[in-house]
Coordinates of C-alpha atoms in Angstrom, one line a residue:
X82 CA 3.5 30.8 -35.4
X83 CA 4.6 34.0 -37.2
X84 CA 6.6 36.9 -35.8
X85 CA 5.5 40.5 -35.8
X86 CA 8.4 41.6 -37.9
X87 CA 9.0 40.7 -41.5
X88 CA 11.0 37.6 -42.1
X89 CA 12.7 36.0 -45.1
X90 CA 11.3 32.6 -45.6
X91 CA 11.9 29.7 -48.0
X92 CA 9.1 27.4 -49.2
X93 CA 10.0 23.8 -49.4
X94 CA 7.9 21.3 -51.4
X95 CA 8.2 17.6 -51.6
X96 CA 6.1 15.5 -54.0
X97 CA 6.4 12.0 -52.5
X98 CA 5.2 8.6 -53.6
X99 CA 2.1 8.7 -51.4
X100 CA 1.9 12.2 -50.1
X101 CA 2.8 15.8 -50.6
X102 CA 4.6 17.8 -47.9
X103 CA 5.3 21.5 -47.7
X104 CA 7.0 23.7 -45.1
X105 CA 8.1 27.3 -44.5
X106 CA 11.7 27.7 -43.3
X107 CA 13.7 30.6 -42.0
X108 CA 16.0 31.8 -44.8
X109 CA 19.0 32.5 -42.6
X110 CA 19.8 28.8 -42.3
X111 CA 23.0 27.3 -43.5
X112 CA 22.7 24.2 -45.6
X113 CA 22.5 21.0 -43.5
X114 CA 23.1 20.8 -39.8
X115 CA 19.4 20.9 -39.2
X116 CA 19.5 24.7 -39.3
X117 CA 16.6 26.9 -40.3
X118 CA 13.6 26.7 -38.1
X119 CA 10.4 25.3 -39.7
X120 CA 7.6 27.8 -39.0
X121 CA 4.7 25.9 -40.6
X122 CA 4.1 22.5 -42.2
X123 CA 1.3 20.8 -44.2
X124 CA 0.9 17.4 -45.7
X125 CA -1.7 15.5 -47.7
X126 CA -2.0 12.0 -49.1
X127 CA -2.3 12.2 -52.9
X128 CA -4.4 9.0 -53.4
X129 CA -3.2 9.3 -57.0
X130 CA -2.8 5.6 -58.0
X131 CA -4.4 4.6 -61.3
X132 CA -4.9 1.2 -62.8
X133 CA -2.3 0.1 -65.3
X134 CA -3.0 -1.7 -68.5
X135 CA -0.2 -4.1 -67.4
X136 CA -1.8 -5.0 -64.1
X137 CA 0.7 -5.5 -61.3
X138 CA 3.6 -4.9 -63.6
X139 CA 2.7 -1.3 -64.1
X140 CA 2.6 1.5 -61.5
X141 CA 1.1 4.8 -62.5
X142 CA -0.2 7.9 -60.8
X143 CA -2.6 10.6 -61.8
X144 CA -0.8 13.9 -62.3
X145 CA -3.8 16.3 -61.8
X146 CA -4.5 14.7 -58.4
X147 CA -0.9 15.1 -57.3
X148 CA -0.8 18.8 -58.3
X149 CA -4.2 19.3 -56.6
X150 CA -2.8 17.9 -53.4
X151 CA 0.1 20.3 -53.7
X152 CA -2.1 23.3 -54.1
X153 CA -4.3 22.3 -51.1
X154 CA -1.2 22.0 -48.9
X155 CA 0.2 25.4 -49.9
X156 CA -3.2 27.1 -49.6
X157 CA -3.3 25.9 -45.9
X158 CA -0.1 27.7 -45.0
X159 CA -0.5 31.1 -43.3
X160 CA -0.9 33.8 -45.9
X161 CA 1.1 36.3 -43.9
X162 CA 4.0 33.9 -44.0
X163 CA 3.6 33.1 -47.7
X164 CA 3.9 36.8 -48.5
X165 CA 7.5 36.7 -47.0
X166 CA 8.7 33.8 -49.2
X167 CA 11.9 34.8 -51.0
X168 CA 12.8 31.4 -52.7
X169 CA 11.2 28.1 -53.4
X170 CA 12.8 24.6 -53.3
X171 CA 11.2 21.5 -54.8
X172 CA 12.0 17.8 -54.3
X173 CA 10.2 14.6 -55.1
X174 CA 10.1 10.9 -55.8
X175 CA 13.1 9.9 -57.9
X176 CA 13.4 7.7 -61.0
X177 CA 9.8 8.1 -62.2
X178 CA 8.9 9.8 -65.5
X179 CA 5.9 11.7 -66.9
X180 CA 5.3 13.3 -70.3
X181 CA 3.6 16.5 -71.4
X182 CA 3.1 18.8 -74.4
X183 CA 4.0 22.5 -74.3
X184 CA 3.7 24.6 -77.5
X185 CA 2.5 28.0 -78.6
X186 CA -1.1 28.3 -77.5
X187 CA -1.1 24.9 -75.7
X188 CA 0.1 24.6 -72.1
X189 CA -0.4 21.5 -69.9
X190 CA -1.5 23.8 -67.0
X191 CA -4.0 26.7 -66.7
X192 CA -5.3 29.1 -64.1
X193 CA -8.8 28.4 -63.0
X194 CA -9.6 32.1 -63.3
X195 CA -7.7 35.4 -63.2
X196 CA -8.1 35.8 -59.4
X197 CA -7.2 32.2 -58.5
X198 CA -3.8 31.1 -57.2
X199 CA -4.5 27.5 -58.4
X200 CA -3.2 25.8 -61.5
X201 CA -5.2 23.0 -63.0
X202 CA -3.4 20.4 -65.0
X203 CA -4.9 19.8 -68.5
X204 CA -5.4 16.1 -68.5
X205 CA -5.2 15.8 -72.3
X206 CA -1.7 17.4 -72.4
X207 CA 0.0 15.1 -69.8
X208 CA 0.6 11.4 -69.4
X209 CA 0.3 9.5 -66.2
X210 CA 3.4 9.5 -63.9
X211 CA 5.2 6.1 -64.3
X212 CA 6.7 5.7 -60.9
X213 CA 9.8 4.1 -59.5
X214 CA 7.7 1.1 -58.6
X215 CA 6.8 0.3 -62.2
X216 CA 8.2 -3.1 -63.2
X217 CA 7.2 -3.2 -66.9
X218 CA 10.9 -3.4 -67.8
X219 CA 11.4 -7.1 -67.0
X220 CA 14.9 -8.7 -67.0
X221 CA 14.4 -9.9 -70.6
X222 CA 13.6 -6.4 -71.8
X223 CA 16.5 -4.9 -69.9
X224 CA 18.9 -7.4 -71.4
X225 CA 18.1 -6.0 -74.8
X226 CA 19.1 -2.4 -73.8
X227 CA 22.7 -1.0 -74.2
X228 CA 24.8 -0.9 -71.1
X229 CA 25.0 2.7 -69.8
X230 CA 28.3 4.7 -70.1
X231 CA 28.2 5.5 -66.4
X232 CA 29.1 4.0 -63.1
X233 CA 25.3 4.3 -62.4
X234 CA 23.1 1.4 -63.3
X235 CA 19.6 1.5 -64.8
X236 CA 16.7 -0.6 -63.5
X237 CA 13.0 -1.0 -64.1
X238 CA 11.2 2.0 -62.9
X239 CA 14.1 4.3 -64.0
X240 CA 12.9 7.1 -66.4
X241 CA 15.2 6.3 -69.3
X242 CA 14.3 2.6 -69.3
X243 CA 10.5 3.4 -69.1
X244 CA 11.0 5.7 -72.1
X245 CA 12.8 2.9 -73.9
X246 CA 9.8 0.6 -73.2
X247 CA 7.3 3.2 -74.4
X248 CA 9.4 3.8 -77.6
X249 CA 9.3 0.1 -78.4
X250 CA 5.8 -0.8 -77.2
X251 CA 3.7 2.4 -77.2
X252 CA 5.4 4.7 -79.9
X253 CA 2.0 6.4 -80.6
X254 CA 1.9 7.6 -77.0
X255 CA 5.3 9.3 -77.2
X256 CA 4.2 11.2 -80.4
X257 CA 1.6 13.1 -78.4
X258 CA 4.2 14.8 -76.2
X259 CA 7.4 16.9 -76.5
X260 CA 8.6 17.1 -72.9
X261 CA 9.5 14.6 -70.2
X262 CA 10.7 14.8 -66.6
X263 CA 10.0 13.7 -63.1
X264 CA 6.8 14.9 -61.3
X265 CA 8.9 17.5 -59.5
X266 CA 10.4 18.7 -62.8
X267 CA 6.9 19.2 -64.1
X268 CA 6.0 21.2 -61.0
X269 CA 8.9 23.5 -61.5
X270 CA 8.1 23.9 -65.2
X271 CA 4.5 24.8 -64.3
X272 CA 5.4 27.4 -61.6
X273 CA 8.1 29.0 -63.9
X274 CA 6.1 28.6 -67.1
X275 CA 9.0 26.8 -68.8
X276 CA 8.6 25.7 -72.4
X277 CA 11.3 23.0 -71.9
X278 CA 12.1 21.3 -68.6
X279 CA 15.3 21.6 -66.7
X280 CA 16.5 18.7 -64.4
X281 CA 19.0 18.5 -61.6
X282 CA 22.0 16.2 -61.7
X283 CA 20.4 14.3 -58.9
X284 CA 17.2 13.5 -60.8
X285 CA 19.1 12.8 -64.1
X286 CA 21.3 10.3 -62.2
X287 CA 18.2 8.6 -61.0
X288 CA 16.9 8.1 -64.6
X289 CA 19.9 6.1 -65.8
X290 CA 22.0 6.7 -68.9
X291 CA 23.5 9.8 -67.3
X292 CA 27.2 10.2 -66.5
X293 CA 27.7 12.2 -63.3
X294 CA 31.5 12.5 -64.0
X295 CA 31.0 14.2 -67.4
X296 CA 27.6 15.6 -66.2
X297 CA 25.8 14.7 -69.4
X298 CA 23.4 12.2 -70.9
X299 CA 24.8 9.2 -72.9
X300 CA 23.4 10.9 -76.0
X301 CA 25.2 9.0 -78.8
X302 CA 24.5 5.7 -77.1
X303 CA 20.8 6.5 -76.7
X304 CA 20.4 7.8 -80.3
X305 CA 22.0 4.7 -81.7
X306 CA 19.6 2.6 -79.7
X307 CA 16.5 4.4 -81.0
X308 CA 15.8 6.4 -77.8
X309 CA 13.7 9.6 -78.1
X310 CA 16.5 11.9 -77.1
X311 CA 14.5 15.0 -77.9
X312 CA 12.5 14.4 -74.8
X313 CA 15.5 14.6 -72.4
X314 CA 15.5 17.7 -70.2
X315 CA 18.4 20.1 -69.9
X316 CA 20.6 19.2 -66.9
X317 CA 21.9 21.7 -64.4
X318 CA 23.7 21.4 -61.0
X319 CA 21.5 20.6 -58.0
X320 CA 20.6 23.6 -55.8
X321 CA 20.8 26.1 -58.7
X322 CA 18.2 28.3 -60.3
X323 CA 15.6 26.8 -62.6
X324 CA 13.6 30.0 -63.2
X325 CA 11.3 32.4 -61.4
X326 CA 7.6 32.2 -60.3
X327 CA 5.7 33.3 -63.4
X328 CA 2.6 34.6 -61.6
X329 CA 1.6 35.3 -58.0
X330 CA 0.9 31.9 -56.3
X331 CA -0.9 31.7 -53.0
X332 CA 0.3 35.2 -52.0
X333 CA 3.9 34.4 -53.0
X334 CA 4.9 37.3 -55.4
X335 CA 5.7 36.7 -59.0
X336 CA 9.4 36.7 -59.8
X337 CA 10.4 34.6 -56.7
X338 CA 13.4 32.4 -57.5
X339 CA 12.7 28.7 -57.8
X340 CA 15.5 26.1 -57.7
X341 CA 15.8 23.1 -60.0
X342 CA 13.9 20.1 -58.6
X343 CA 16.0 17.8 -56.6
X344 CA 15.9 14.2 -55.4
X345 CA 13.9 13.4 -52.2
X346 CA 16.6 11.1 -51.0
X347 CA 19.3 13.8 -51.1
X348 CA 17.0 16.5 -49.6
X349 CA 16.0 14.1 -46.8
X350 CA 19.7 13.5 -46.0
X351 CA 20.4 17.3 -46.2
X352 CA 17.7 18.1 -43.6
X353 CA 18.9 15.3 -41.2
X354 CA 22.7 15.0 -41.4
X355 CA 24.5 16.5 -38.5
X356 CA 28.1 15.2 -38.7
X357 CA 30.2 13.6 -41.4
X358 CA 30.3 10.3 -39.5
X359 CA 26.5 10.0 -39.4
X360 CA 24.4 7.7 -41.7
X361 CA 20.8 8.5 -42.4
X362 CA 18.1 5.8 -42.4
X363 CA 14.9 6.8 -44.1
X364 CA 11.9 4.4 -44.1
X365 CA 8.7 5.7 -45.6
X366 CA 7.2 4.0 -48.6
X367 CA 10.5 2.4 -49.4
X368 CA 13.7 2.3 -47.4
X369 CA 17.2 3.8 -47.8
X370 CA 20.3 3.9 -45.7
X371 CA 22.9 6.5 -46.9
X372 CA 26.1 8.2 -45.9
X373 CA 28.5 10.6 -47.6
X374 CA 31.2 8.5 -49.4
X375 CA 34.3 10.5 -48.8
X376 CA 37.0 10.4 -51.5
X377 CA 34.5 8.6 -53.8
X378 CA 36.1 6.9 -56.8
X379 CA 33.7 5.6 -59.6
X380 CA 35.5 2.3 -59.4
X381 CA 33.9 1.9 -56.0
X382 CA 30.6 1.2 -57.8
X383 CA 30.7 -2.5 -58.2
X384 CA 28.1 -4.1 -60.5
X385 CA 28.1 -7.2 -58.3
X386 CA 27.3 -5.2 -55.1
X387 CA 23.8 -3.6 -54.7
X388 CA 25.0 -0.4 -53.0
X389 CA 24.6 2.6 -55.4
X390 CA 26.4 5.9 -55.4
X391 CA 24.3 9.0 -56.2
X392 CA 25.3 12.7 -56.6
X393 CA 24.7 14.7 -53.5
X394 CA 25.4 18.5 -53.0
X395 CA 28.6 20.4 -53.5
X396 CA 30.3 17.7 -55.5
X397 CA 29.9 15.0 -52.8
X398 CA 28.5 11.5 -53.4
X399 CA 26.1 9.4 -51.3
X400 CA 26.6 5.7 -50.8
X401 CA 23.0 4.3 -50.8
X402 CA 21.4 1.1 -49.9
X403 CA 18.0 1.5 -51.5
X404 CA 15.3 -1.2 -50.9
X405 CA 12.0 -1.2 -52.7
X406 CA 10.4 -2.7 -49.6
X407 CA 9.9 -0.5 -46.6
X408 CA 6.7 0.9 -45.2
X409 CA 4.8 -0.4 -48.2
X410 CA 5.5 -4.0 -47.0
X411 CA 4.0 -3.2 -43.6
X412 CA 1.1 -1.4 -45.2
X413 CA 0.4 -4.5 -47.3
X414 CA 0.5 -6.7 -44.2
X415 CA -2.1 -4.5 -42.5
X416 CA -4.3 -4.4 -45.6
X417 CA -4.2 -8.2 -45.7
X418 CA -5.4 -8.3 -42.1
X419 CA -8.2 -5.9 -42.8
X420 CA -9.3 -8.0 -45.8
X421 CA -9.2 -11.1 -43.7
X422 CA -11.5 -9.5 -41.1
X423 CA -13.8 -8.4 -43.8
X424 CA -13.9 -12.0 -45.2
X425 CA -14.9 -13.1 -41.7
X426 CA -17.7 -10.6 -41.6
X427 CA -16.1 -7.8 -39.5
X428 CA -14.8 -4.4 -40.3
X429 CA -11.8 -3.0 -38.4
X430 CA -10.3 0.4 -39.4
X431 CA -6.7 0.2 -40.4
X432 CA -5.8 2.7 -37.6
X433 CA -7.1 0.2 -35.0
X434 CA -5.2 -2.7 -36.7
X435 CA -2.0 -0.7 -36.6
X436 CA -2.4 0.1 -32.9
X437 CA -3.2 -3.4 -31.9
X438 CA -0.5 -5.2 -33.8
X439 CA 2.1 -2.8 -32.5
X440 CA 0.9 -3.4 -29.0
X441 CA 1.0 -7.2 -29.5
X442 CA 4.4 -7.1 -31.0
X443 CA 5.7 -5.0 -28.1
X444 CA 4.6 -7.7 -25.7
X445 CA 6.6 -10.3 -27.5
X446 CA 10.0 -10.6 -25.7
X447 CA 11.3 -14.0 -26.7
X448 CA 12.8 -14.8 -30.1
X449 CA 10.3 -16.6 -32.3
X450 CA 12.6 -18.1 -34.9
X451 CA 10.1 -17.1 -37.6
X452 CA 11.9 -15.8 -40.7
X453 CA 10.1 -13.3 -43.0
X454 CA 11.7 -12.1 -46.2
X455 CA 9.4 -9.1 -47.0
X456 CA 10.5 -8.5 -50.6
X457 CA 7.0 -8.2 -52.1
X458 CA 8.3 -5.9 -54.8
X459 CA 11.6 -7.8 -55.4
X460 CA 14.7 -5.6 -55.4
X461 CA 16.4 -3.7 -58.2
X462 CA 19.4 -6.1 -58.0
X463 CA 17.0 -9.1 -57.8
X464 CA 13.7 -8.2 -59.6
X465 CA 12.4 -11.7 -59.6
X466 CA 12.7 -12.2 -55.9
X467 CA 9.4 -12.7 -54.0
X468 CA 8.5 -12.5 -50.3
X469 CA 8.6 -15.7 -48.2
X470 CA 8.1 -17.0 -44.7
X471 CA 10.1 -19.9 -43.3
X472 CA 10.8 -21.7 -40.0
X473 CA 7.1 -21.8 -39.1
X474 CA 6.1 -23.9 -36.0
X475 CA 2.9 -24.0 -33.9
X476 CA 4.4 -21.7 -31.3
X477 CA 5.3 -18.7 -33.5
X478 CA 2.1 -17.9 -35.4
X479 CA 0.7 -15.3 -33.0
X480 CA -0.1 -12.0 -34.6
X481 CA 2.5 -10.2 -32.5
X482 CA 5.2 -12.6 -33.5
X483 CA 4.4 -12.4 -37.2
X484 CA 4.3 -8.6 -37.2
X485 CA 7.6 -8.4 -35.3
X486 CA 9.1 -10.8 -37.8
X487 CA 8.0 -8.7 -40.7
X488 CA 9.6 -5.7 -39.1
X489 CA 12.8 -7.6 -38.5
X490 CA 12.8 -8.8 -42.1
X491 CA 12.7 -5.3 -43.5
X492 CA 15.8 -4.3 -41.5
X493 CA 17.5 -7.6 -42.2
X494 CA 17.0 -7.1 -45.9
X495 CA 18.5 -3.6 -45.8
X496 CA 21.4 -4.9 -43.7
X497 CA 22.1 -7.5 -46.3
X498 CA 22.7 -4.6 -48.8
X499 CA 24.6 -2.3 -46.5
X500 CA 25.9 -4.3 -43.5
X501 CA 27.3 -2.9 -40.3
X502 CA 30.8 -3.6 -41.4
X503 CA 30.4 -1.3 -44.4
X504 CA 29.4 1.5 -42.1
X505 CA 32.3 0.9 -39.8
X506 CA 34.7 0.9 -42.7
X507 CA 33.4 4.3 -43.7
X508 CA 33.9 5.5 -40.1
X509 CA 30.2 5.9 -39.4
X510 CA 29.5 6.1 -35.7
X511 CA 25.8 6.9 -35.5
X512 CA 22.6 6.3 -37.5
X513 CA 19.9 9.1 -37.7
X514 CA 16.5 7.6 -38.4
X515 CA 13.7 9.5 -40.3
X516 CA 10.6 8.7 -42.2
X517 CA 7.0 8.1 -41.0
X518 CA 7.2 4.3 -41.2
X519 CA 10.2 4.3 -38.9
X520 CA 9.6 7.2 -36.5
X521 CA 6.1 5.9 -35.6
X522 CA 7.1 2.2 -35.2
X523 CA 9.0 1.2 -32.1
X524 CA 9.3 -2.4 -33.3
X525 CA 11.2 -1.2 -36.4
X526 CA 13.4 1.0 -34.2
X527 CA 14.3 -1.9 -32.0
X528 CA 15.3 -4.0 -35.0
X529 CA 17.6 -1.2 -36.3
X530 CA 19.5 -1.1 -33.0
X531 CA 19.7 -4.9 -32.9
X532 CA 21.0 -5.3 -36.5
X533 CA 23.5 -2.4 -36.5
X534 CA 24.7 -2.3 -32.9
X535 CA 25.3 1.5 -33.3
X536 CA 23.9 4.5 -31.5
X537 CA 20.6 5.4 -33.2
X538 CA 18.7 8.7 -32.9
X539 CA 15.2 9.0 -34.4
X540 CA 14.3 12.4 -35.7
X541 CA 10.5 13.0 -36.5
X542 CA 11.1 16.4 -38.2
X543 CA 13.6 15.5 -40.8
X544 CA 12.1 15.4 -44.3
X545 CA 12.7 16.2 -47.9
X546 CA 10.5 19.4 -48.0
X547 CA 12.8 20.9 -45.3
X548 CA 15.9 19.8 -47.1
X549 CA 14.6 21.3 -50.4
X550 CA 14.1 24.6 -48.6
X551 CA 17.6 24.5 -47.1
X552 CA 19.2 23.6 -50.5
X553 CA 17.8 26.8 -52.2
X554 CA 18.1 29.3 -49.3
X555 CA 21.1 30.8 -51.1
X556 CA 19.0 31.7 -54.2
X557 CA 17.1 34.3 -52.2
X558 CA 17.9 37.9 -53.2
X559 CA 20.1 39.6 -50.6
X560 CA 18.0 42.6 -50.3

């Protein structure tokens, strides 16, 4: 895997919703275009979900578990390659927010011992991570909040709205902390030993109440509304320096430049996009279809249309159809099947269930007519929407037909947000598909082709960790 001569490598980290991924990439790569060979990869499920006091309306994760998974992944990379790392790029799940306390003599992270490369998170100095799936900000609560001074909207699960909710409903919790950021911002602060977090334009835009045109928070608006503005991170351009590695870490030397944490969506697109007329479809936990919106005008962001426009790299903007329902809807279906078999007195591992339902669905050639709307989590533009099944008859209830209809429903739902006509109007001629839920599921792949009637190429290797490495390759010292 490694070469005999020294190399200049970039470490890419991605802290996702369900797993952490890391990779080592050749530094000589240009941004985008798939350049920069990946020499080593590691991934680990975080299993970090924690019960919320709000039940199904809350969605929280355990920060120490997430950081532990990150350390395990990096520790499994070859040490001889880690010694050759010259910069580090970090990306992660967007929209979410966590809080921590940093002050003289009190840090939210600590070394296990002097000889260890591992940081342990001090649980008493951090909150849970409130993820993008958190729905505590219901429509009634959101209606009370001021309208952002931005072409970007703010939904439940967005960092600023979650902080608004905490300020109004759990003010005593906010008093315990003096920093806030995404989980990836916390990671960068830990590695660089920052007393105050920095945040990329990409992640600030994902929080709401940030104006990408002026590149600043809606500070006056937020202050007047009673928002805890002292918690807001300092915002810098995506792909720029956040700081340097404060101490040696898994054989990576202290002083290694670390880029400001970026959005996993943008980094996934960066690792995948080949041509300006490509769109990138990513289906992992959720689902996104995105393309570069050439000649973007903020007036293109229509409140009545669910397509969103997020900052990309180099001043460019991504048009994004973001669905809350992707691989999570399929995983819920498989979990339901497993529970049913347990209720009947049998135990079938989920791996066996996945294999069998895929096989059964592949054998189904005829149209079943069964219509599944898989919006278990609603959608940001329709938070009260539930999942539903219609057009049931005695002939379309086989397991293969039902699973195939769930797959079709996921793509149909995404197509309703960003239809084929919108891609054609933007001169998109090809779709590049990434994400574990898509690249492993031939039924989903067939439905993409059927709905969009465009050439589709599925790329198993494209991911946000690779994109994060590509985005910060230029931060490496030249000698």
